[in-house]
PDB file of C-alpha atoms and ligand atoms in Angstrom:
ATOM      1  CA  UNK A   1       1.113 -17.073 -28.136  1.00  0.00           C
ATOM      2  CA  UNK A   2       2.700 -15.037 -24.721  1.00  0.00           C
ATOM      3  CA  UNK A   3       0.828 -12.789 -23.725  1.00  0.00           C
ATOM      4  CA  UNK A   4       2.166 -10.396 -21.146  1.00  0.00           C
ATOM      5  CA  UNK A   5       0.502  -7.976 -19.231  1.00  0.00           C
ATOM      6  CA  UNK A   6       1.142  -3.856 -18.992  1.00  0.00           C
ATOM      7  CA  UNK A   7       1.437  -2.531 -15.964  1.00  0.00           C
ATOM      8  CA  UNK A   8       0.439   1.327 -14.267  1.00  0.00           C
ATOM      9  CA  UNK A   9       2.090   2.428 -12.284  1.00  0.00           C
ATOM     10  CA  UNK A  10       0.062   5.922 -10.842  1.00  0.00           C
ATOM     11  CA  UNK A  11       2.837   7.872  -8.450  1.00  0.00           C
ATOM     12  CA  UNK A  12       2.975  12.234  -7.330  1.00  0.00           C
ATOM     13  CA  UNK A  13       5.801  13.655  -5.929  1.00  0.00           C
ATOM     14  CA  UNK A  14       6.891  14.366  -2.326  1.00  0.00           C
ATOM     15  CA  UNK A  15       5.038  17.544  -0.999  1.00  0.00           C
ATOM     16  CA  UNK A  16       7.460  19.842   0.191  1.00  0.00           C
ATOM     17  CA  UNK A  17       5.130  19.687   3.553  1.00  0.00           C
ATOM     18  CA  UNK A  18       5.950  16.129   4.297  1.00  0.00           C
ATOM     19  CA  UNK A  19       7.186  17.295   7.178  1.00  0.00           C
ATOM     20  CA  UNK A  20       3.417  18.156   8.269  1.00  0.00           C
ATOM     21  CA  UNK A  21       2.497  14.787   7.561  1.00  0.00           C
ATOM     22  CA  UNK A  22      -0.216  12.202   9.656  1.00  0.00           C
ATOM     23  CA  UNK A  23       2.007  10.433  12.516  1.00  0.00           C
ATOM     24  CA  UNK A  24       0.090   8.133  14.584  1.00  0.00           C
ATOM     25  CA  UNK A  25       2.984   5.366  15.968  1.00  0.00           C
ATOM     26  CA  UNK A  26       6.456   7.545  15.306  1.00  0.00           C
ATOM     27  CA  UNK A  27       7.431  10.360  16.872  1.00  0.00           C
ATOM     28  CA  UNK A  28       8.069  13.358  14.602  1.00  0.00           C
ATOM     29  CA  UNK A  29      11.278  13.485  13.161  1.00  0.00           C
ATOM     30  CA  UNK A  30      12.864  16.384  10.536  1.00  0.00           C
ATOM     31  CA  UNK A  31      12.370  14.957   7.203  1.00  0.00           C
ATOM     32  CA  UNK A  32      15.001  15.663   4.453  1.00  0.00           C
ATOM     33  CA  UNK A  33      13.280  16.958   1.326  1.00  0.00           C
ATOM     34  CA  UNK A  34      15.601  16.114  -0.854  1.00  0.00           C
ATOM     35  CA  UNK A  35      16.412  12.952   0.316  1.00  0.00           C
ATOM     36  CA  UNK A  36      12.666  12.471   0.259  1.00  0.00           C
ATOM     37  CA  UNK A  37      12.648  13.402  -3.390  1.00  0.00           C
ATOM     38  CA  UNK A  38      15.791  11.211  -4.825  1.00  0.00           C
ATOM     39  CA  UNK A  39      14.571   8.121  -2.482  1.00  0.00           C
ATOM     40  CA  UNK A  40      10.848   8.526  -3.936  1.00  0.00           C
ATOM     41  CA  UNK A  41      12.655   8.709  -7.626  1.00  0.00           C
ATOM     42  CA  UNK A  42      14.720   5.515  -7.451  1.00  0.00           C
ATOM     43  CA  UNK A  43      11.519   3.884  -6.264  1.00  0.00           C
ATOM     44  CA  UNK A  44       9.819   4.796  -9.211  1.00  0.00           C
ATOM     45  CA  UNK A  45      12.854   3.663 -11.332  1.00  0.00           C
ATOM     46  CA  UNK A  46      12.668   0.363  -9.668  1.00  0.00           C
ATOM     47  CA  UNK A  47       8.990   0.327 -10.611  1.00  0.00           C
ATOM     48  CA  UNK A  48       9.661   0.874 -14.098  1.00  0.00           C
ATOM     49  CA  UNK A  49      12.647  -1.106 -14.387  1.00  0.00           C
ATOM     50  CA  UNK A  50      10.233  -3.631 -13.419  1.00  0.00           C
ATOM     51  CA  UNK A  51       8.072  -2.949 -16.531  1.00  0.00           C
ATOM     52  CA  UNK A  52       5.559  -0.346 -15.118  1.00  0.00           C
ATOM     53  CA  UNK A  53       4.408   2.597 -16.991  1.00  0.00           C
ATOM     54  CA  UNK A  54       4.965   5.012 -15.129  1.00  0.00           C
ATOM     55  CA  UNK A  55       1.549   7.772 -14.663  1.00  0.00           C
ATOM     56  CA  UNK A  56       3.730  10.772 -12.139  1.00  0.00           C
ATOM     57  CA  UNK A  57       1.581  12.846 -10.588  1.00  0.00           C
ATOM     58  CA  UNK A  58       2.661  16.805  -9.623  1.00  0.00           C
ATOM     59  CA  UNK A  59       3.401  17.316  -6.234  1.00  0.00           C
ATOM     60  CA  UNK A  60       0.292  18.290  -4.160  1.00  0.00           C
ATOM     61  CA  UNK A  61       2.450  21.104  -2.266  1.00  0.00           C
ATOM     62  CA  UNK A  62      -0.528  21.587   0.413  1.00  0.00           C
ATOM     63  CA  UNK A  63      -1.297  17.630   1.373  1.00  0.00           C
ATOM     64  CA  UNK A  64       1.676  17.030   3.249  1.00  0.00           C
ATOM     65  CA  UNK A  65       0.823  12.568   2.830  1.00  0.00           C
ATOM     66  CA  UNK A  66      -0.075  13.283  -0.681  1.00  0.00           C
ATOM     67  CA  UNK A  67       3.061  10.935  -2.053  1.00  0.00           C
ATOM     68  CA  UNK A  68       1.203   7.770  -0.155  1.00  0.00           C
ATOM     69  CA  UNK A  69      -0.965   7.389  -3.063  1.00  0.00           C
ATOM     70  CA  UNK A  70      -2.083   3.936  -1.873  1.00  0.00           C
ATOM     71  CA  UNK A  71      -4.610   5.262   0.426  1.00  0.00           C
ATOM     72  CA  UNK A  72      -6.240   6.845  -2.157  1.00  0.00           C
ATOM     73  CA  UNK A  73      -7.734   4.141  -4.211  1.00  0.00           C
ATOM     74  CA  UNK A  74      -8.600   0.583  -4.365  1.00  0.00           C
ATOM     75  CA  UNK A  75      -8.231  -0.827  -8.235  1.00  0.00           C
ATOM     76  CA  UNK A  76      -8.969  -3.976  -9.433  1.00  0.00           C
ATOM     77  CA  UNK A  77      -9.777  -5.044 -12.724  1.00  0.00           C
ATOM     78  CA  UNK A  78     -13.193  -4.218 -12.506  1.00  0.00           C
ATOM     79  CA  UNK A  79     -13.316  -0.711 -11.388  1.00  0.00           C
ATOM     80  CA  UNK A  80     -11.352   1.225  -9.336  1.00  0.00           C
ATOM     81  CA  UNK A  81     -12.904   2.639  -5.574  1.00  0.00           C
ATOM     82  CA  UNK A  82     -12.088   5.857  -4.820  1.00  0.00           C
ATOM     83  CA  UNK A  83     -11.453   5.568  -0.161  1.00  0.00           C
ATOM     84  CA  UNK A  84     -12.760   7.592   2.189  1.00  0.00           C
ATOM     85  CA  UNK A  85      -9.191   8.195   4.171  1.00  0.00           C
ATOM     86  CA  UNK A  86      -9.775   8.015   7.601  1.00  0.00           C
ATOM     87  CA  UNK A  87      -7.333  10.957   8.365  1.00  0.00           C
ATOM     88  CA  UNK A  88      -9.699  14.032   7.715  1.00  0.00           C
ATOM     89  CA  UNK A  89      -6.101  15.941   6.017  1.00  0.00           C
ATOM     90  CA  UNK A  90      -6.246  13.329   3.839  1.00  0.00           C
ATOM     91  CA  UNK A  91      -9.590  13.210   1.939  1.00  0.00           C
ATOM     92  CA  UNK A  92      -8.437  16.297  -0.773  1.00  0.00           C
ATOM     93  CA  UNK A  93      -6.022  13.730  -1.757  1.00  0.00           C
ATOM     94  CA  UNK A  94      -8.619  12.217  -3.484  1.00  0.00           C
ATOM     95  CA  UNK A  95      -9.915  14.455  -5.756  1.00  0.00           C
ATOM     96  CA  UNK A  96      -7.192  13.917  -8.099  1.00  0.00           C
ATOM     97  CA  UNK A  97      -6.327  10.489  -7.621  1.00  0.00           C
ATOM     98  CA  UNK A  98     -10.328   9.953  -9.033  1.00  0.00           C
ATOM     99  CA  UNK A  99      -9.311  12.180 -11.929  1.00  0.00           C
ATOM    100  CA  UNK A 100      -5.600  10.199 -12.885  1.00  0.00           C
ATOM    101  CA  UNK A 101      -8.100   7.265 -12.703  1.00  0.00           C
ATOM    102  CA  UNK A 102     -10.986   7.938 -14.665  1.00  0.00           C
ATOM    103  CA  UNK A 103      -9.660   7.423 -18.099  1.00  0.00           C
ATOM    104  CA  UNK A 104      -8.455   2.913 -16.266  1.00  0.00           C
ATOM    105  CA  UNK A 105     -11.775   2.149 -14.699  1.00  0.00           C
ATOM    106  CA  UNK A 106     -15.596   3.241 -13.602  1.00  0.00           C
ATOM    107  CA  UNK A 107     -15.235   4.192 -10.520  1.00  0.00           C
ATOM    108  CA  UNK A 108     -16.983   3.733  -7.310  1.00  0.00           C
ATOM    109  CA  UNK A 109     -16.847   6.392  -3.818  1.00  0.00           C
ATOM    110  CA  UNK A 110     -16.392   5.118  -0.365  1.00  0.00           C
ATOM    111  CA  UNK A 111     -19.565   7.544   1.280  1.00  0.00           C
ATOM    112  CA  UNK A 112     -19.230   9.104   5.070  1.00  0.00           C
ATOM    113  CA  UNK A 113     -19.625   7.470   7.819  1.00  0.00           C
ATOM    114  CA  UNK A 114     -17.563   5.403   5.954  1.00  0.00           C
ATOM    115  CA  UNK A 115     -13.401   5.153   6.517  1.00  0.00           C
ATOM    116  CA  UNK A 116     -10.980   3.137   4.358  1.00  0.00           C
ATOM    117  CA  UNK A 117      -7.855   3.388   3.296  1.00  0.00           C
ATOM    118  CA  UNK A 118      -5.651   1.683   0.698  1.00  0.00           C
ATOM    119  CA  UNK A 119      -3.140   0.640   3.213  1.00  0.00           C
ATOM    120  CA  UNK A 120      -5.271  -1.705   5.070  1.00  0.00           C
ATOM    121  CA  UNK A 121      -6.035  -3.382   1.574  1.00  0.00           C
ATOM    122  CA  UNK A 122      -4.271  -6.830   0.888  1.00  0.00           C
ATOM    123  CA  UNK A 123      -5.758  -8.174  -1.966  1.00  0.00           C
ATOM    124  CA  UNK A 124      -4.921 -11.888  -2.785  1.00  0.00           C
ATOM    125  CA  UNK A 125      -6.345 -13.716  -5.434  1.00  0.00           C
ATOM    126  CA  UNK A 126     -10.679 -13.098  -5.315  1.00  0.00           C
ATOM    127  CA  UNK A 127     -10.366 -12.309  -1.284  1.00  0.00           C
ATOM    128  CA  UNK A 128      -9.846  -8.693   0.129  1.00  0.00           C
ATOM    129  CA  UNK A 129      -8.599  -8.855   3.875  1.00  0.00           C
ATOM    130  CA  UNK A 130      -9.404  -5.198   4.822  1.00  0.00           C
ATOM    131  CA  UNK A 131      -7.752  -4.221   7.846  1.00  0.00           C
ATOM    132  CA  UNK A 132      -9.996  -2.821  11.014  1.00  0.00           C
ATOM    133  CA  UNK A 133      -7.653  -0.109  12.169  1.00  0.00           C
ATOM    134  CA  UNK A 134      -7.508   2.822  13.074  1.00  0.00           C
ATOM    135  CA  UNK A 135      -7.938   4.409   9.409  1.00  0.00           C
ATOM    136  CA  UNK A 136     -10.816   2.140   8.338  1.00  0.00           C
ATOM    137  CA  UNK A 137     -13.948   1.590   9.929  1.00  0.00           C
ATOM    138  CA  UNK A 138     -16.827  -1.374   9.785  1.00  0.00           C
ATOM    139  CA  UNK A 139     -19.150   1.040   8.000  1.00  0.00           C
ATOM    140  CA  UNK A 140     -16.270   1.065   4.988  1.00  0.00           C
ATOM    141  CA  UNK A 141     -15.529  -2.507   5.420  1.00  0.00           C
ATOM    142  CA  UNK A 142     -19.774  -3.315   4.214  1.00  0.00           C
ATOM    143  CA  UNK A 143     -19.393  -0.615   1.579  1.00  0.00           C
ATOM    144  CA  UNK A 144     -16.277  -2.091  -0.091  1.00  0.00           C
ATOM    145  CA  UNK A 145     -18.321  -5.837   0.442  1.00  0.00           C
ATOM    146  CA  UNK A 146     -21.272  -4.124  -1.475  1.00  0.00           C
ATOM    147  CA  UNK A 147     -19.184  -2.873  -4.570  1.00  0.00           C
ATOM    148  CA  UNK A 148     -17.479  -6.037  -4.820  1.00  0.00           C
ATOM    149  CA  UNK A 149     -19.249  -8.706  -3.985  1.00  0.00           C
ATOM    150  CA  UNK A 150     -21.366  -8.584  -7.734  1.00  0.00           C
ATOM    151  CA  UNK A 151     -17.740  -9.552  -9.567  1.00  0.00           C
ATOM    152  CA  UNK A 152     -17.100 -12.167  -7.174  1.00  0.00           C
ATOM    153  CA  UNK A 153     -14.890 -10.959  -4.303  1.00  0.00           C
ATOM    154  CA  UNK A 154     -14.913 -11.952  -1.280  1.00  0.00           C
ATOM    155  CA  UNK A 155     -14.190  -9.221   1.277  1.00  0.00           C
ATOM    156  CA  UNK A 156     -12.689 -10.160   5.221  1.00  0.00           C
ATOM    157  CA  UNK A 157     -12.509  -7.677   7.808  1.00  0.00           C
ATOM    158  CA  UNK A 158      -8.905  -8.232   9.616  1.00  0.00           C
ATOM    159  CA  UNK A 159      -8.666  -6.848  13.262  1.00  0.00           C
ATOM    160  CA  UNK A 160      -4.942  -5.438  13.567  1.00  0.00           C
ATOM    161  CA  UNK A 161      -3.458  -3.613  16.354  1.00  0.00           C
ATOM    162  CA  UNK A 162      -0.155  -1.835  16.960  1.00  0.00           C
ATOM    163  CA  UNK A 163       0.365  -0.760  13.417  1.00  0.00           C
ATOM    164  CA  UNK A 164      -1.205   2.141  11.002  1.00  0.00           C
ATOM    165  CA  UNK A 165      -2.713  -0.463   8.682  1.00  0.00           C
ATOM    166  CA  UNK A 166      -3.115  -3.981   7.746  1.00  0.00           C
ATOM    167  CA  UNK A 167      -0.490  -3.625   5.168  1.00  0.00           C
ATOM    168  CA  UNK A 168       1.936  -2.867   7.884  1.00  0.00           C
ATOM    169  CA  UNK A 169       1.503  -5.768   9.564  1.00  0.00           C
ATOM    170  CA  UNK A 170       0.726  -8.492   6.365  1.00  0.00           C
ATOM    171  CA  UNK A 171       1.995  -8.236   2.432  1.00  0.00           C
ATOM    172  CA  UNK A 172       2.339 -10.450   0.059  1.00  0.00           C
ATOM    173  CA  UNK A 173       5.468 -11.381  -1.507  1.00  0.00           C
ATOM    174  CA  UNK A 174       4.285 -14.533  -3.626  1.00  0.00           C
ATOM    175  CA  UNK A 175       1.668 -15.878  -5.681  1.00  0.00           C
ATOM    176  CA  UNK A 176       1.019 -18.529  -2.159  1.00  0.00           C
ATOM    177  CA  UNK A 177       3.446 -16.219   0.606  1.00  0.00           C
ATOM    178  CA  UNK A 178       2.738 -13.414   2.831  1.00  0.00           C
ATOM    179  CA  UNK A 179       5.258 -11.527   5.301  1.00  0.00           C
ATOM    180  CA  UNK A 180       3.603 -10.841   8.692  1.00  0.00           C
ATOM    181  CA  UNK A 181       4.598  -9.314  11.940  1.00  0.00           C
ATOM    182  CA  UNK A 182       1.999 -11.715  14.270  1.00  0.00           C
ATOM    183  CA  UNK A 183       2.671  -8.949  17.005  1.00  0.00           C
ATOM    184  CA  UNK A 184      -0.130  -7.096  15.304  1.00  0.00           C
ATOM    185  CA  UNK A 185      -2.092  -9.610  13.255  1.00  0.00           C
ATOM    186  CA  UNK A 186      -3.274 -12.953  13.320  1.00  0.00           C
ATOM    187  CA  UNK A 187      -1.251 -15.288  11.012  1.00  0.00           C
ATOM    188  CA  UNK A 188      -4.563 -17.345  11.306  1.00  0.00           C
ATOM    189  CA  UNK A 189      -6.234 -15.287   8.940  1.00  0.00           C
ATOM    190  CA  UNK A 190      -3.722 -16.137   5.922  1.00  0.00           C
ATOM    191  CA  UNK A 191      -4.732 -19.544   6.756  1.00  0.00           C
ATOM    192  CA  UNK A 192      -3.230 -21.455   3.221  1.00  0.00           C
ATOM    193  CA  UNK A 193      -1.138 -19.153   2.450  1.00  0.00           C
ATOM    194  CA  UNK A 194       2.733 -19.844   3.652  1.00  0.00           C
ATOM    195  CA  UNK A 195       3.771 -16.951   5.951  1.00  0.00           C
ATOM    196  CA  UNK A 196       7.201 -15.465   6.526  1.00  0.00           C
ATOM    197  CA  UNK A 197       7.720 -14.150   9.876  1.00  0.00           C
ATOM    198  CA  UNK A 198       9.230 -11.013  10.191  1.00  0.00           C
ATOM    199  CA  UNK A 199      12.862 -10.867  11.874  1.00  0.00           C
ATOM    200  CA  UNK A 200      11.700  -9.984  15.412  1.00  0.00           C
ATOM    201  CA  UNK A 201      14.267  -6.976  15.727  1.00  0.00           C
ATOM    202  CA  UNK A 202      12.503  -5.493  12.469  1.00  0.00           C
ATOM    203  CA  UNK A 203       8.596  -5.536  13.109  1.00  0.00           C
ATOM    204  CA  UNK A 204       8.047  -2.806  10.778  1.00  0.00           C
ATOM    205  CA  UNK A 205       9.976  -5.311   8.212  1.00  0.00           C
ATOM    206  CA  UNK A 206       6.357  -6.655   6.656  1.00  0.00           C
ATOM    207  CA  UNK A 207       5.367  -3.942   4.341  1.00  0.00           C
ATOM    208  CA  UNK A 208       6.918  -5.587   0.317  1.00  0.00           C
ATOM    209  CA  UNK A 209       5.646  -4.781  -2.462  1.00  0.00           C
ATOM    210  CA  UNK A 210       5.441  -7.823  -4.691  1.00  0.00           C
ATOM    211  CA  UNK A 211       5.525  -6.042  -8.539  1.00  0.00           C
ATOM    212  CA  UNK A 212       6.152  -8.635 -11.687  1.00  0.00           C
ATOM    213  CA  UNK A 213       7.163 -11.636  -9.682  1.00  0.00           C
ATOM    214  CA  UNK A 214       9.644  -9.227  -7.414  1.00  0.00           C
ATOM    215  CA  UNK A 215       9.862  -8.135  -3.848  1.00  0.00           C
ATOM    216  CA  UNK A 216      10.777  -4.380  -3.628  1.00  0.00           C
ATOM    217  CA  UNK A 217      11.846  -4.348  -0.314  1.00  0.00           C
ATOM    218  CA  UNK A 218      13.615  -1.231   2.303  1.00  0.00           C
ATOM    219  CA  UNK A 219      17.016  -1.352   3.079  1.00  0.00           C
ATOM    220  CA  UNK A 220      15.900  -1.004   6.307  1.00  0.00           C
ATOM    221  CA  UNK A 221      15.439  -4.646   7.288  1.00  0.00           C
ATOM    222  CA  UNK A 222      18.390  -6.999   5.883  1.00  0.00           C
ATOM    223  CA  UNK A 223      17.703  -9.889   8.256  1.00  0.00           C
ATOM    224  CA  UNK A 224      14.087  -9.505   7.291  1.00  0.00           C
ATOM    225  CA  UNK A 225      15.180 -10.057   3.573  1.00  0.00           C
ATOM    226  CA  UNK A 226      17.614 -12.748   4.286  1.00  0.00           C
ATOM    227  CA  UNK A 227      14.500 -14.679   5.564  1.00  0.00           C
ATOM    228  CA  UNK A 228      12.101 -13.666   2.069  1.00  0.00           C
ATOM    229  CA  UNK A 229      15.753 -14.746  -0.036  1.00  0.00           C
ATOM    230  CA  UNK A 230      16.340 -18.288   1.862  1.00  0.00           C
ATOM    231  CA  UNK A 231      12.545 -18.839   0.851  1.00  0.00           C
ATOM    232  CA  UNK A 232      13.522 -18.335  -2.810  1.00  0.00           C
ATOM    233  CA  UNK A 233      12.335 -14.833  -3.255  1.00  0.00           C
ATOM    234  CA  UNK A 234      13.817 -12.885  -5.880  1.00  0.00           C
ATOM    235  CA  UNK A 235      14.185  -9.726  -4.277  1.00  0.00           C
ATOM    236  CA  UNK A 236      15.359  -5.692  -5.082  1.00  0.00           C
ATOM    237  CA  UNK A 237      16.059  -3.326  -1.943  1.00  0.00           C
ATOM    238  CA  UNK A 238      15.149   0.650  -1.867  1.00  0.00           C
ATOM    239  CA  UNK A 239      16.441   3.214   0.721  1.00  0.00           C
ATOM    240  CA  UNK A 240      12.706   4.709   1.518  1.00  0.00           C
ATOM    241  CA  UNK A 241      14.171   6.236   4.517  1.00  0.00           C
ATOM    242  CA  UNK A 242      13.690   9.400   4.722  1.00  0.00           C
ATOM    243  CA  UNK A 243       9.823   8.596   3.730  1.00  0.00           C
ATOM    244  CA  UNK A 244       9.587   6.323   6.568  1.00  0.00           C
ATOM    245  CA  UNK A 245      10.006   8.910   9.058  1.00  0.00           C
ATOM    246  CA  UNK A 246       6.233  10.216   7.257  1.00  0.00           C
ATOM    247  CA  UNK A 247       5.116   6.432   8.306  1.00  0.00           C
ATOM    248  CA  UNK A 248       5.104   5.417   4.644  1.00  0.00           C
ATOM    249  CA  UNK A 249       6.596   1.998   3.396  1.00  0.00           C
ATOM    250  CA  UNK A 250       7.056   0.107  -0.281  1.00  0.00           C
ATOM    251  CA  UNK A 251       3.422  -0.346  -0.897  1.00  0.00           C
ATOM    252  CA  UNK A 252       1.992   3.819  -0.051  1.00  0.00           C
ATOM    253  CA  UNK A 253       3.474   5.302  -2.433  1.00  0.00           C
ATOM    254  CA  UNK A 254       2.180   3.883  -5.304  1.00  0.00           C
ATOM    255  CA  UNK A 255      -1.521   2.288  -6.666  1.00  0.00           C
ATOM    256  CA  UNK A 256      -0.468  -0.278  -9.719  1.00  0.00           C
ATOM    257  CA  UNK A 257      -3.178  -1.412 -11.951  1.00  0.00           C
ATOM    258  CA  UNK A 258      -3.835  -4.105 -14.701  1.00  0.00           C
ATOM    259  CA  UNK A 259      -3.834  -2.317 -18.376  1.00  0.00           C
ATOM    260  CA  UNK A 260      -6.581  -4.018 -20.048  1.00  0.00           C
TER     261      UNK A 260
HETATM  262  C1  CIR B 301      -0.543   8.844   7.644  1.00  0.00           C
HETATM  263  O1  CIR B 301      -0.147   8.364   8.550  1.00  0.00           O
HETATM  264  O2  CIR B 301      -1.805   8.216   7.014  1.00  0.00           O
HETATM  265  C2  CIR B 301       0.998   8.612   6.191  1.00  0.00           C
HETATM  266  N1  CIR B 301       1.640   9.880   7.119  1.00  0.00           N
HETATM  267  C3  CIR B 301       1.714   7.784   6.592  1.00  0.00           C
HETATM  268  C4  CIR B 301       0.166   6.565   5.056  1.00  0.00           C
HETATM  269  C5  CIR B 301       1.372   5.232   4.787  1.00  0.00           C
HETATM  270  N2  CIR B 301       0.366   4.776   3.873  1.00  0.00           N
HETATM  271  C6  CIR B 301       0.204   3.253   3.656  1.00  0.00           C
HETATM  272  O3  CIR B 301       1.476   2.972   4.309  1.00  0.00           O
HETATM  273  N3  CIR B 301      -0.563   3.136   2.871  1.00  0.00           N
END
């Protein structure tokens, strides 16, 4: 009998205040809200097309970065960990995410002084690579380790430099492969996995979202896309240029979980 896993994707509508988002490595540029909303809608349609059941949360008008739901939680089969985002302005985003996740998983919480952004967590098999970034601190990583080790996960703290999160620098693009910008993270961290380098002129191209065997990938990085395709990886592109002005990528706009 063929058993297919059902996936749920939690997303949140773009805040009309997204223009006031946190920015670390980018200069502020005007964001066209209508366009950002349309791009977000296409991203959601892409997830639905790949079989995800969408669980769409309403916009949080007072929380500019709240479309980037990935940063607020880490969802494993065994439990969901509600994070404590590194940027104080983003901490109120977690309350509604905890509510949305509670029907699906037992919840645990990162506690002060720990900080952790979901964008720093790369989950491959039984290993959780966690970026030591400007957003996630060693206390947050230690708390994660304590929460997940009883379930047989191994936690590896990974220094990242020059970018926002670990998943700005490396993401999984196949069962045995990562897409990586080695300027921002040491490639040796992923020994044992195939490493596909971003095209040098596309440093922001390492953020890809693997869903049901398909990689959702920004249209902005065609030369890196070609590298993925040459490696035999199926890619579906989305235009997320307005969300990218808020320093968001394709992983950050959803929380994807197995329906158990
Ligand atoms: C922030 O700085 O927190 C937001 N403007 C962007 C967050 C993007 N999150 C992600 O890639 N996981």
